[in-house]
Short mmCIF file of C-alpha atoms and ligand atoms in Angstrom, two decimals:
data_model
loop_
_atom_site.label_atom_id
_atom_site.label_comp_id
_atom_site.label_asym_id
_atom_site.label_seq_id
_atom_site.Cartn_x
_atom_site.Cartn_y
_atom_site.Cartn_z
CA MET A 24 0.03 0.05 0.03
CA GLU A 25 1.53 3.41 -0.98
CA CYS A 26 -0.91 5.92 0.42
CA VAL A 27 -3.55 5.61 3.03
CA GLU A 28 -6.44 7.88 4.04
CA ILE A 29 -7.81 7.85 7.57
CA ARG A 30 -10.83 9.86 8.82
CA GLY A 31 -9.90 9.79 12.50
CA GLY A 32 -11.82 9.98 15.76
CA ARG A 33 -13.44 6.48 15.92
CA SER A 34 -12.69 4.43 19.05
CA LEU A 35 -11.33 1.01 17.98
CA CYS A 36 -13.24 -1.98 19.35
CA GLY A 37 -12.93 -5.62 18.45
CA GLN A 38 -10.32 -8.46 18.19
CA VAL A 39 -7.43 -9.14 16.03
CA GLU A 40 -5.37 -12.40 15.46
CA VAL A 41 -1.66 -11.49 16.07
CA GLN A 42 0.46 -12.55 12.98
CA GLY A 43 3.69 -14.62 13.20
CA SER A 44 6.88 -12.84 14.23
CA LYS A 45 8.74 -10.98 11.52
CA ASN A 46 11.99 -10.82 13.53
CA ALA A 47 11.82 -14.43 14.37
CA VAL A 48 11.10 -15.80 10.91
CA LEU A 49 13.66 -13.70 9.00
CA PRO A 50 16.72 -15.37 10.63
CA MET A 51 15.00 -18.74 10.14
CA LEU A 52 14.80 -18.13 6.48
CA ALA A 53 18.54 -17.49 6.34
CA ALA A 54 19.15 -20.44 8.63
CA SER A 55 17.25 -22.78 6.23
CA VAL A 56 20.29 -22.56 3.91
CA LEU A 57 22.46 -24.58 6.43
CA HIS A 58 20.41 -27.68 5.67
CA ALA A 59 20.43 -29.57 2.38
CA GLY A 60 16.79 -30.48 2.80
CA ILE A 61 13.39 -29.11 3.68
CA SER A 62 12.38 -26.63 6.40
CA ARG A 63 8.76 -25.74 7.11
CA ILE A 64 7.60 -22.80 9.07
CA GLN A 65 3.94 -22.80 10.06
CA GLY A 66 2.30 -19.40 10.60
CA CYS A 67 4.72 -17.47 8.47
CA PRO A 68 3.48 -13.89 7.92
CA ARG A 69 2.79 -12.69 4.37
CA ILE A 70 4.87 -9.46 4.61
CA GLN A 71 7.32 -7.71 2.22
CA ASP A 72 10.39 -8.61 4.32
CA VAL A 73 9.46 -12.37 4.01
CA TYR A 74 8.99 -11.91 0.30
CA ASP A 75 12.35 -10.18 -0.04
CA MET A 76 14.01 -13.11 1.84
CA ILE A 77 12.24 -15.68 -0.41
CA GLU A 78 13.67 -13.79 -3.50
CA LEU A 79 17.13 -14.12 -1.97
CA LEU A 80 16.72 -17.87 -1.24
CA GLU A 81 15.49 -18.55 -4.75
CA ASP A 82 18.39 -16.45 -6.09
CA LEU A 83 20.65 -18.94 -4.27
CA GLY A 84 18.86 -21.91 -5.90
CA CYS A 85 16.46 -22.85 -3.21
CA ARG A 86 12.84 -23.95 -3.96
CA VAL A 87 10.32 -22.11 -1.79
CA TRP A 88 6.60 -22.60 -1.71
CA TRP A 89 3.50 -21.97 0.40
CA GLU A 90 1.34 -24.69 1.86
CA GLY A 91 -1.60 -22.63 3.25
CA GLN A 92 0.02 -20.45 5.90
CA CYS A 93 3.16 -22.70 6.04
CA LEU A 94 6.21 -21.69 4.14
CA ALA A 95 8.46 -24.56 2.89
CA ILE A 96 12.06 -24.06 1.85
CA ASP A 97 14.06 -26.85 0.04
CA ALA A 98 17.73 -25.91 0.22
CA SER A 99 18.95 -29.24 -1.14
CA ARG A 100 20.74 -27.67 -3.97
CA ILE A 101 22.19 -24.10 -3.73
CA ARG A 102 24.11 -22.69 -6.58
CA GLY A 103 26.76 -20.80 -4.82
CA TRP A 104 27.53 -18.40 -2.06
CA GLU A 105 26.97 -14.94 -3.56
CA LEU A 106 23.93 -12.80 -2.93
CA PRO A 107 22.74 -10.34 -5.60
CA ALA A 108 23.30 -6.81 -4.40
CA GLN A 109 19.96 -5.54 -5.76
CA THR A 110 17.65 -7.46 -3.51
CA ALA A 111 20.01 -7.97 -0.66
CA SER A 112 20.76 -4.29 -0.14
CA ARG A 113 17.06 -3.72 0.46
CA MET A 114 16.94 -5.30 3.82
CA ARG A 115 18.95 -5.77 7.05
CA SER A 116 18.30 -9.50 7.39
CA SER A 117 20.34 -10.25 4.25
CA VAL A 118 23.48 -9.98 6.38
CA LEU A 119 22.41 -13.13 8.18
CA PHE A 120 23.32 -15.01 4.96
CA LEU A 121 27.03 -14.35 5.97
CA GLY A 122 26.95 -16.87 8.75
CA ALA A 123 24.39 -19.27 6.96
CA LEU A 124 26.34 -19.41 3.63
CA LEU A 125 29.74 -19.84 5.49
CA GLY A 126 28.28 -22.68 7.55
CA ARG A 127 26.87 -24.36 4.48
CA THR A 128 29.53 -23.71 1.74
CA GLY A 129 32.62 -22.32 3.50
CA ARG A 130 32.27 -19.07 1.49
CA ALA A 131 30.15 -16.02 1.42
CA ARG A 132 29.92 -12.83 -0.58
CA ILE A 133 27.07 -10.44 0.51
CA PRO A 134 26.52 -6.76 -0.18
CA TYR A 135 26.33 -4.34 2.83
CA PRO A 136 22.67 -4.77 4.20
CA GLY A 137 20.04 -2.20 3.83
CA GLY A 138 16.87 -1.85 6.03
CA CYS A 139 15.29 1.07 7.95
CA VAL A 140 17.33 4.13 8.19
CA LEU A 141 17.68 4.21 11.96
CA GLY A 142 21.20 5.36 12.08
CA GLU A 143 24.54 3.98 10.99
CA ARG A 144 23.85 0.26 11.61
CA PRO A 145 27.28 -1.07 11.07
CA VAL A 146 28.04 -4.75 10.97
CA ASP A 147 31.34 -4.70 12.86
CA LEU A 148 30.07 -6.96 15.71
CA HIS A 149 28.96 -9.51 13.06
CA ILE A 150 32.32 -9.51 11.42
CA SER A 151 34.43 -9.70 14.52
CA ALA A 152 32.28 -12.48 15.99
CA ILE A 153 32.54 -14.59 12.76
CA LYS A 154 36.22 -13.96 12.44
CA ALA A 155 36.64 -15.39 15.95
CA LEU A 156 35.46 -18.82 14.57
CA GLY A 157 38.47 -18.70 12.06
CA ALA A 158 36.81 -17.19 8.97
CA GLN A 159 38.78 -14.84 6.75
CA ILE A 160 36.77 -11.74 6.01
CA GLU A 161 37.48 -8.95 3.64
CA GLU A 162 35.40 -5.84 3.05
CA ASP A 163 35.28 -3.46 0.06
CA THR A 164 32.97 -0.87 -1.37
CA ARG A 165 30.65 -3.58 -2.73
CA GLY A 166 30.36 -5.54 0.55
CA ILE A 167 31.62 -8.43 2.60
CA ARG A 168 33.60 -11.53 1.26
CA ALA A 169 34.24 -14.48 3.70
CA ARG A 170 35.98 -17.73 3.50
CA GLY A 171 36.20 -20.44 6.10
CA ARG A 172 36.19 -24.12 5.27
CA GLU A 173 36.95 -25.32 8.65
CA LEU A 174 35.26 -22.99 11.28
CA ARG A 175 36.13 -23.89 14.82
CA GLY A 176 34.11 -23.23 17.90
CA CYS A 177 35.42 -20.75 20.46
CA GLN A 178 34.45 -18.38 23.25
CA VAL A 179 33.14 -15.04 21.90
CA ARG A 180 31.95 -12.13 24.01
CA LEU A 181 29.93 -9.43 22.18
CA GLY A 182 30.76 -5.97 22.88
CA PHE A 183 26.94 -5.08 22.72
CA PRO A 184 24.12 -7.68 22.84
CA SER A 185 23.30 -7.15 19.10
CA VAL A 186 20.38 -9.23 17.96
CA GLY A 187 21.77 -9.65 14.45
CA ALA A 188 25.36 -10.36 15.48
CA THR A 189 24.20 -12.93 17.88
CA GLU A 190 22.03 -14.63 15.20
CA ASN A 191 24.88 -14.52 12.60
CA LEU A 192 27.26 -16.06 14.97
CA ILE A 193 24.85 -18.78 15.92
CA LEU A 194 24.33 -19.67 12.15
CA ALA A 195 28.14 -19.77 11.55
CA ALA A 196 28.75 -21.95 14.62
CA VAL A 197 26.08 -24.56 14.29
CA LEU A 198 28.13 -26.69 11.78
CA ALA A 199 31.46 -25.54 13.06
CA ARG A 200 33.83 -28.06 14.70
CA GLY A 201 33.74 -28.03 18.47
CA ASP A 202 32.10 -25.80 21.01
CA THR A 203 31.14 -22.10 20.80
CA VAL A 204 30.08 -20.11 23.81
CA ILE A 205 28.58 -16.77 23.24
CA HIS A 206 28.74 -14.19 26.08
CA ASN A 207 26.69 -11.06 26.33
CA ALA A 208 24.37 -12.56 23.63
CA ALA A 209 21.11 -10.80 22.81
CA ARG A 210 18.23 -12.14 24.88
CA GLU A 211 15.39 -11.24 22.58
CA PRO A 212 12.64 -13.85 22.28
CA GLU A 213 13.42 -14.04 18.52
CA VAL A 214 17.01 -15.20 19.24
CA GLU A 215 15.70 -17.88 21.50
CA GLU A 216 13.19 -18.97 18.89
CA LEU A 217 15.91 -19.17 16.21
CA CYS A 218 17.75 -21.60 18.66
CA LEU A 219 14.60 -23.64 19.06
CA PHE A 220 14.10 -23.72 15.23
CA LEU A 221 17.81 -25.06 14.84
CA ARG A 222 17.38 -27.58 17.73
CA GLU A 223 14.34 -28.90 15.84
CA LYS A 224 16.65 -29.43 12.88
CA GLY A 225 19.23 -31.28 15.04
CA ALA A 226 21.55 -28.52 16.15
CA ARG A 227 22.91 -28.64 19.60
CA ILE A 228 22.30 -25.30 21.19
CA ARG A 229 21.64 -24.27 24.81
CA VAL A 230 20.30 -20.83 25.79
CA CYS A 231 21.50 -20.16 29.29
CA PRO A 232 20.65 -17.30 31.71
CA GLN A 233 22.57 -14.02 31.68
CA GLY A 234 22.92 -13.82 27.87
CA ARG A 235 24.99 -16.92 27.54
CA ILE A 236 24.49 -19.34 24.46
CA GLU A 237 26.33 -22.70 24.21
CA ILE A 238 26.62 -24.39 20.78
CA ARG A 239 28.20 -27.76 19.97
CA GLY A 240 28.75 -28.12 16.22
CA VAL A 241 27.06 -31.01 14.50
CA GLU A 242 27.78 -32.67 11.06
CA CYS A 243 24.54 -31.91 9.38
CA LEU A 244 20.87 -30.87 10.05
CA GLN A 245 17.55 -32.48 9.26
CA ASP A 246 14.12 -31.72 7.92
CA SER A 247 11.92 -29.95 10.24
CA ARG A 248 8.58 -28.16 10.90
CA HIS A 249 8.51 -25.08 13.14
CA THR A 250 5.38 -23.26 14.51
CA LEU A 251 6.21 -19.57 14.53
CA ALA A 252 5.45 -17.50 17.69
CA ALA A 253 3.27 -14.51 17.50
CA ASP A 254 4.85 -11.02 16.79
CA ARG A 255 5.25 -9.18 20.11
CA ILE A 256 5.76 -5.80 18.22
CA VAL A 257 2.76 -6.29 16.05
CA ALA A 258 0.65 -7.11 19.11
CA GLY A 259 1.90 -4.00 20.92
CA THR A 260 1.14 -1.85 17.78
CA TYR A 261 -2.40 -2.97 17.78
CA LEU A 262 -2.76 -2.35 21.58
CA LEU A 263 -1.42 1.18 21.11
CA ALA A 264 -3.95 1.68 18.22
CA ALA A 265 -6.79 0.96 20.67
CA ALA A 266 -5.08 3.29 23.16
CA VAL A 267 -4.78 6.28 20.95
CA THR A 268 -8.42 6.03 20.08
CA ARG A 269 -9.35 5.26 23.80
CA GLY A 270 -10.97 1.95 22.55
CA ARG A 271 -10.97 -1.69 23.49
CA ILE A 272 -9.22 -4.69 21.92
CA LEU A 273 -8.73 -8.34 22.26
CA LEU A 274 -5.43 -9.62 20.96
CA LYS A 275 -5.74 -13.21 19.95
CA GLY A 276 -2.53 -15.21 20.26
CA ALA A 277 -0.62 -12.35 21.78
CA PRO A 278 2.84 -13.53 23.29
CA VAL A 279 2.07 -11.95 26.61
CA ARG A 280 5.04 -13.43 28.43
CA HIS A 281 7.40 -11.61 26.04
CA MET A 282 5.63 -8.22 26.43
CA THR A 283 6.19 -7.25 30.04
CA GLY A 284 8.66 -4.59 29.18
CA PHE A 285 5.91 -2.89 27.23
CA LEU A 286 2.80 -3.87 29.04
CA GLU A 287 4.05 -2.39 32.46
CA PRO A 288 4.21 1.26 31.25
CA LEU A 289 0.85 0.86 29.66
CA ALA A 290 -0.58 -0.48 32.89
CA ALA A 291 0.87 2.51 34.77
CA MET A 292 -0.88 4.84 32.24
CA GLY A 293 -4.23 3.29 33.41
CA ILE A 294 -4.91 0.90 30.62
CA ARG A 295 -6.70 -2.05 32.08
CA MET A 296 -5.47 -5.37 30.80
CA GLU A 297 -6.51 -8.92 31.27
CA LYS A 298 -4.71 -12.08 30.13
CA ALA A 299 -6.93 -15.16 29.34
CA GLY A 300 -4.78 -17.99 27.89
CA GLU A 301 -3.10 -16.89 24.70
CA CYS A 302 -5.34 -13.83 24.50
CA LEU A 303 -4.89 -10.24 26.00
CA ALA A 304 -7.89 -7.94 26.54
CA ALA A 305 -7.12 -4.18 26.89
CA ASP A 306 -9.58 -1.49 27.87
CA CYS A 307 -8.14 1.89 27.04
CA ARG A 308 -11.31 3.92 27.69
CA GLY A 309 -11.13 6.96 29.89
CA LYS A 310 -8.36 9.44 30.72
CA LEU A 311 -4.76 8.09 30.60
CA GLN A 312 -2.02 9.12 33.03
CA ASN A 313 1.24 10.24 31.77
CA ILE A 314 4.33 8.18 32.66
CA GLY A 315 7.00 10.87 32.72
CA PHE A 316 10.07 8.97 31.56
CA LEU A 317 10.57 6.01 29.31
CA GLN A 318 13.65 4.48 27.75
CA THR A 319 14.26 1.77 25.22
CA MET A 320 16.56 -1.07 26.28
CA PRO A 321 17.66 -4.54 25.07
CA TYR A 322 15.12 -7.19 26.00
CA PRO A 323 13.43 -7.53 28.49
CA GLY A 324 13.27 -3.69 28.59
CA PHE A 325 11.00 -1.53 26.60
CA PRO A 326 11.41 -2.46 22.92
CA THR A 327 12.93 0.05 20.52
CA ASP A 328 10.50 -1.17 17.82
CA LEU A 329 7.64 0.23 19.84
CA GLN A 330 9.19 3.56 20.60
CA SER A 331 7.68 5.46 17.64
CA PRO A 332 4.16 4.12 18.05
CA MET A 333 4.44 4.91 21.80
CA MET A 334 5.46 8.33 20.88
CA THR A 335 2.06 8.80 19.29
CA LEU A 336 0.21 7.71 22.34
CA LEU A 337 2.26 10.10 24.52
CA ALA A 338 1.65 12.89 22.06
CA VAL A 339 -2.15 12.59 22.89
CA THR A 340 -1.74 11.99 26.63
CA GLU A 341 -1.95 15.01 28.81
CA GLY A 342 1.33 16.14 30.54
CA ARG A 343 5.03 16.18 29.65
CA SER A 344 6.94 12.85 28.96
CA ARG A 345 10.38 12.02 27.75
CA ILE A 346 11.40 9.02 25.64
CA ARG A 347 15.11 8.04 25.61
CA GLU A 348 16.18 5.94 22.56
CA ASN A 349 19.18 3.98 23.69
CA ILE A 350 19.36 1.40 20.85
CA PHE A 351 19.50 3.33 17.55
CA GLU A 352 20.97 6.85 17.16
CA SER A 353 18.42 8.18 14.77
CA ARG A 354 14.93 6.66 15.40
CA PHE A 355 12.80 9.78 15.96
CA LYS A 356 11.97 10.45 12.31
CA ALA A 357 8.28 10.15 12.90
CA ALA A 358 8.31 13.08 15.34
CA GLN A 359 8.66 15.76 12.65
CA GLU A 360 5.59 14.36 10.85
CA LEU A 361 3.62 14.11 14.19
CA GLU A 362 4.40 17.77 14.69
CA LYS A 363 2.65 18.58 11.33
CA MET A 364 -0.40 17.07 12.95
CA GLY A 365 -0.10 19.30 15.97
CA ALA A 366 1.97 17.17 18.28
CA ARG A 367 4.35 19.05 20.54
CA ILE A 368 7.66 17.26 20.49
CA LYS A 369 11.18 18.46 20.93
CA ILE A 370 14.26 16.28 20.13
CA GLU A 371 17.16 16.70 22.60
CA GLY A 372 19.87 14.37 21.60
CA ARG A 373 18.81 10.88 22.42
CA ASP A 374 15.57 12.13 23.96
CA ALA A 375 12.18 13.11 22.59
CA VAL A 376 10.44 15.55 25.03
CA ILE A 377 6.63 15.41 24.39
CA ASP A 378 3.89 17.71 25.75
CA GLY A 379 0.64 15.90 25.18
CA VAL A 380 -2.24 17.57 23.30
CA GLU A 381 -5.97 16.79 23.50
CA ARG A 382 -6.14 15.55 19.92
CA LEU A 383 -4.03 15.66 16.67
CA GLN A 384 -5.23 17.29 13.48
CA GLY A 385 -5.50 15.47 10.15
CA THR A 386 -3.10 16.52 7.38
CA ARG A 387 -0.65 14.93 4.86
CA VAL A 388 2.42 13.15 6.33
CA GLU A 389 5.04 10.89 4.98
CA ALA A 390 6.48 7.72 6.50
CA ARG A 391 10.18 6.90 5.99
CA GLU A 392 10.48 3.53 7.81
CA LEU A 393 8.60 0.70 9.12
CA ARG A 394 7.70 1.62 12.74
CA GLY A 395 7.43 5.30 11.79
CA ALA A 396 4.78 4.32 9.35
CA ALA A 397 2.89 2.48 12.03
CA ALA A 398 3.20 5.56 14.37
CA LEU A 399 1.69 7.89 11.69
CA LEU A 400 -1.16 5.53 10.94
CA LEU A 401 -2.05 5.41 14.65
CA ALA A 402 -1.83 9.29 14.63
CA GLY A 403 -4.34 9.30 11.85
CA LEU A 404 -6.70 7.11 13.86
CA ASN A 405 -6.68 9.78 16.58
CA ALA A 406 -6.65 12.95 14.56
CA ALA A 407 -9.67 15.12 13.83
CA GLY A 408 -10.42 15.34 10.12
CA ILE A 409 -8.64 13.40 7.33
CA THR A 410 -4.97 12.25 7.47
CA ARG A 411 -3.14 11.08 4.30
CA VAL A 412 -0.09 8.83 5.11
CA ARG A 413 2.32 8.47 2.10
CA GLY A 414 5.10 5.80 2.20
CA CYS A 415 2.84 3.17 3.76
CA ARG A 416 4.77 0.45 1.75
CA PHE A 417 7.12 0.67 4.69
CA ALA A 418 4.31 -0.71 6.94
CA ASP A 419 3.87 -3.58 4.51
CA ARG A 420 7.33 -4.82 5.41
CA GLY A 421 6.23 -5.88 8.91
CA TYR A 422 2.52 -5.73 9.19
CA GLU A 423 0.23 -8.29 7.46
CA ASN A 424 -3.15 -6.90 6.39
CA PHE A 425 -2.62 -3.83 8.70
CA CYS A 426 -5.24 -1.58 7.10
CA GLU A 427 -7.79 -4.46 6.81
CA ASN A 428 -7.39 -5.26 10.37
CA LEU A 429 -7.61 -1.66 11.56
CA ALA A 430 -10.83 -1.29 9.48
CA GLY A 431 -12.07 -4.51 11.06
CA LEU A 432 -11.57 -2.86 14.37
CA GLY A 433 -13.79 0.06 13.33
CA ALA A 434 -11.27 2.48 11.74
CA ASP A 435 -12.33 4.61 8.73
CA ILE A 436 -9.33 3.75 6.74
CA ARG A 437 -8.76 3.14 3.02
CA LEU A 438 -5.92 2.85 0.44
CA ILE A 439 -5.68 5.39 -2.12
CA GLN A 440 -3.49 5.29 -5.24
C1 EPZ B 26 17.03 -6.26 15.08
O1 EPZ B 26 17.81 -5.47 14.27
C2 EPZ B 26 15.63 -6.15 14.57
N1 EPZ B 26 15.57 -6.52 13.22
C3 EPZ B 26 15.23 -4.72 14.69
O2 EPZ B 26 13.84 -4.57 14.29
C4 EPZ B 26 15.36 -4.36 16.13
O3 EPZ B 26 15.02 -2.92 16.35
C5 EPZ B 26 16.80 -4.51 16.67
O4 EPZ B 26 17.04 -5.94 16.49
C6 EPZ B 26 16.91 -4.27 18.19
O5 EPZ B 26 16.05 -5.04 18.85
C7 EPZ B 26 15.37 -7.92 12.83
O6 EPZ B 26 15.54 -8.74 13.83
C8 EPZ B 26 15.26 -8.12 11.43
P1 EPZ B 26 21.03 -4.88 16.58
P2 EPZ B 26 19.46 -5.55 14.43
O7 EPZ B 26 22.17 -5.51 15.93
O8 EPZ B 26 19.90 -6.92 14.40
C9 EPZ B 26 24.37 -1.41 16.74
C10 EPZ B 26 12.05 -3.61 13.17
O9 EPZ B 26 11.53 -2.54 13.18
N2 EPZ B 26 25.20 -2.40 16.05
O10 EPZ B 26 20.57 -5.34 17.91
O11 EPZ B 26 20.00 -4.70 13.22
C11 EPZ B 26 23.27 -0.97 15.82
O12 EPZ B 26 23.62 0.14 14.99
C12 EPZ B 26 13.53 -3.74 13.09
O13 EPZ B 26 11.40 -4.73 13.11
C13 EPZ B 26 26.51 -2.13 15.92
O14 EPZ B 26 27.01 -1.05 16.24
O15 EPZ B 26 19.72 -4.79 15.74
C14 EPZ B 26 22.23 -0.52 16.84
O16 EPZ B 26 22.52 0.77 17.21
C15 EPZ B 26 14.26 -2.39 13.16
N3 EPZ B 26 27.35 -2.93 15.25
C16 EPZ B 26 22.33 -1.55 17.95
O17 EPZ B 26 23.58 -2.14 17.79
C17 EPZ B 26 26.83 -4.17 14.72
O18 EPZ B 26 27.61 -4.99 14.16
C18 EPZ B 26 21.34 -2.56 18.00
O19 EPZ B 26 21.33 -3.31 16.76
C19 EPZ B 26 25.53 -4.51 14.88
C20 EPZ B 26 24.67 -3.57 15.68
#
């Protein structure tokens, strides 16, 4: 969807089924290359980032097909170790083919990854981690070239618990000789789920407390079928959509136990929530309290991927609040667009200082990245009058049927060419 028009002011009410996790499935798709056979992922979301990863897998010679909502990848025969720059540079997750191709073929040639413009987003931690396993890695203007026929397990301490670097290292270590121990690994649920996916394929991986992951290399992997967990960021986005319209929502299949870092501040604002099995009911009616200060942190802290949609909620919550973005150095792009809608936001270094207003005003705004697009769509749901959001293709990267689901919850929203 390129441009969306919203007539705001309607309180959302209803239920939505939470899609499978984008940030869990993307590393699994790269990991499927490690196995000369078939990997099935049940509950795979139909989103643009998945389609782009499928294109890369097919470029490598894999066969990929859908069986209903299950995605099957046959990586029996791959024709090389080089990713085409055109597709790969579109997304961040293409960098994970570095570890996967090295593990499978002993070689890899990939362009520097693309992805949302959230700051520099270097890959130094990925490279130093994989070098520790004995790979030779060279970089040039076109990207990264790696060789490593005989990767050997070792102890690696990450300088920062980078999600991607942790995942890349896991992929390179699964078929390496000997034991690898990762210290200061990312603890995000998506990393844990990647380890489960690989264990289901016969890998020997143990996720220990305190950010430690132990891997014992194996000779080969096996066919498998994985059931994908629900997307905690998508669940949080729908909850915030109900909150900015002071509505009510039932999130079916929400991964509540992975959402505490996000649900606690919402409860402190006065949103009433009730967990029933794999469902989460939220009642956002009435006046919400401001929370003053909030900062994004690695899991289990407040997730950076919900920072922009949360900014929209704080922009229409009375009082002054401050959000500190500790993960990415440039993730406040939505703020300038929200200000066009009447939001009062001041950026002070890593902080966004927000003075809540009664209600936003509809106008034309433009999204520049995935979670910023979600934040602007939520702003349109709240705003008086009509809001036109351009650049909604960014939302398509991570949200399946986003507009249809919002309409199903009562929003007056439609695509316009
Ligand atoms: C993953 O990105 C997610 N993407 C991001 O979600 C998420 O925001 C991020 O983790 C943090 O949770 C996927 O899983 C596909 P990082 P990733 O490596 O792996 C710096 C979304 O909206 N860094 O943990 O790229 C980096 O610049 C996306 O769904 C280095 O300095 O995140 C950033 O400041 C956006 N050197 C910080 O670490 C490196 O080698 C966190 O990055 C790697 C990272």
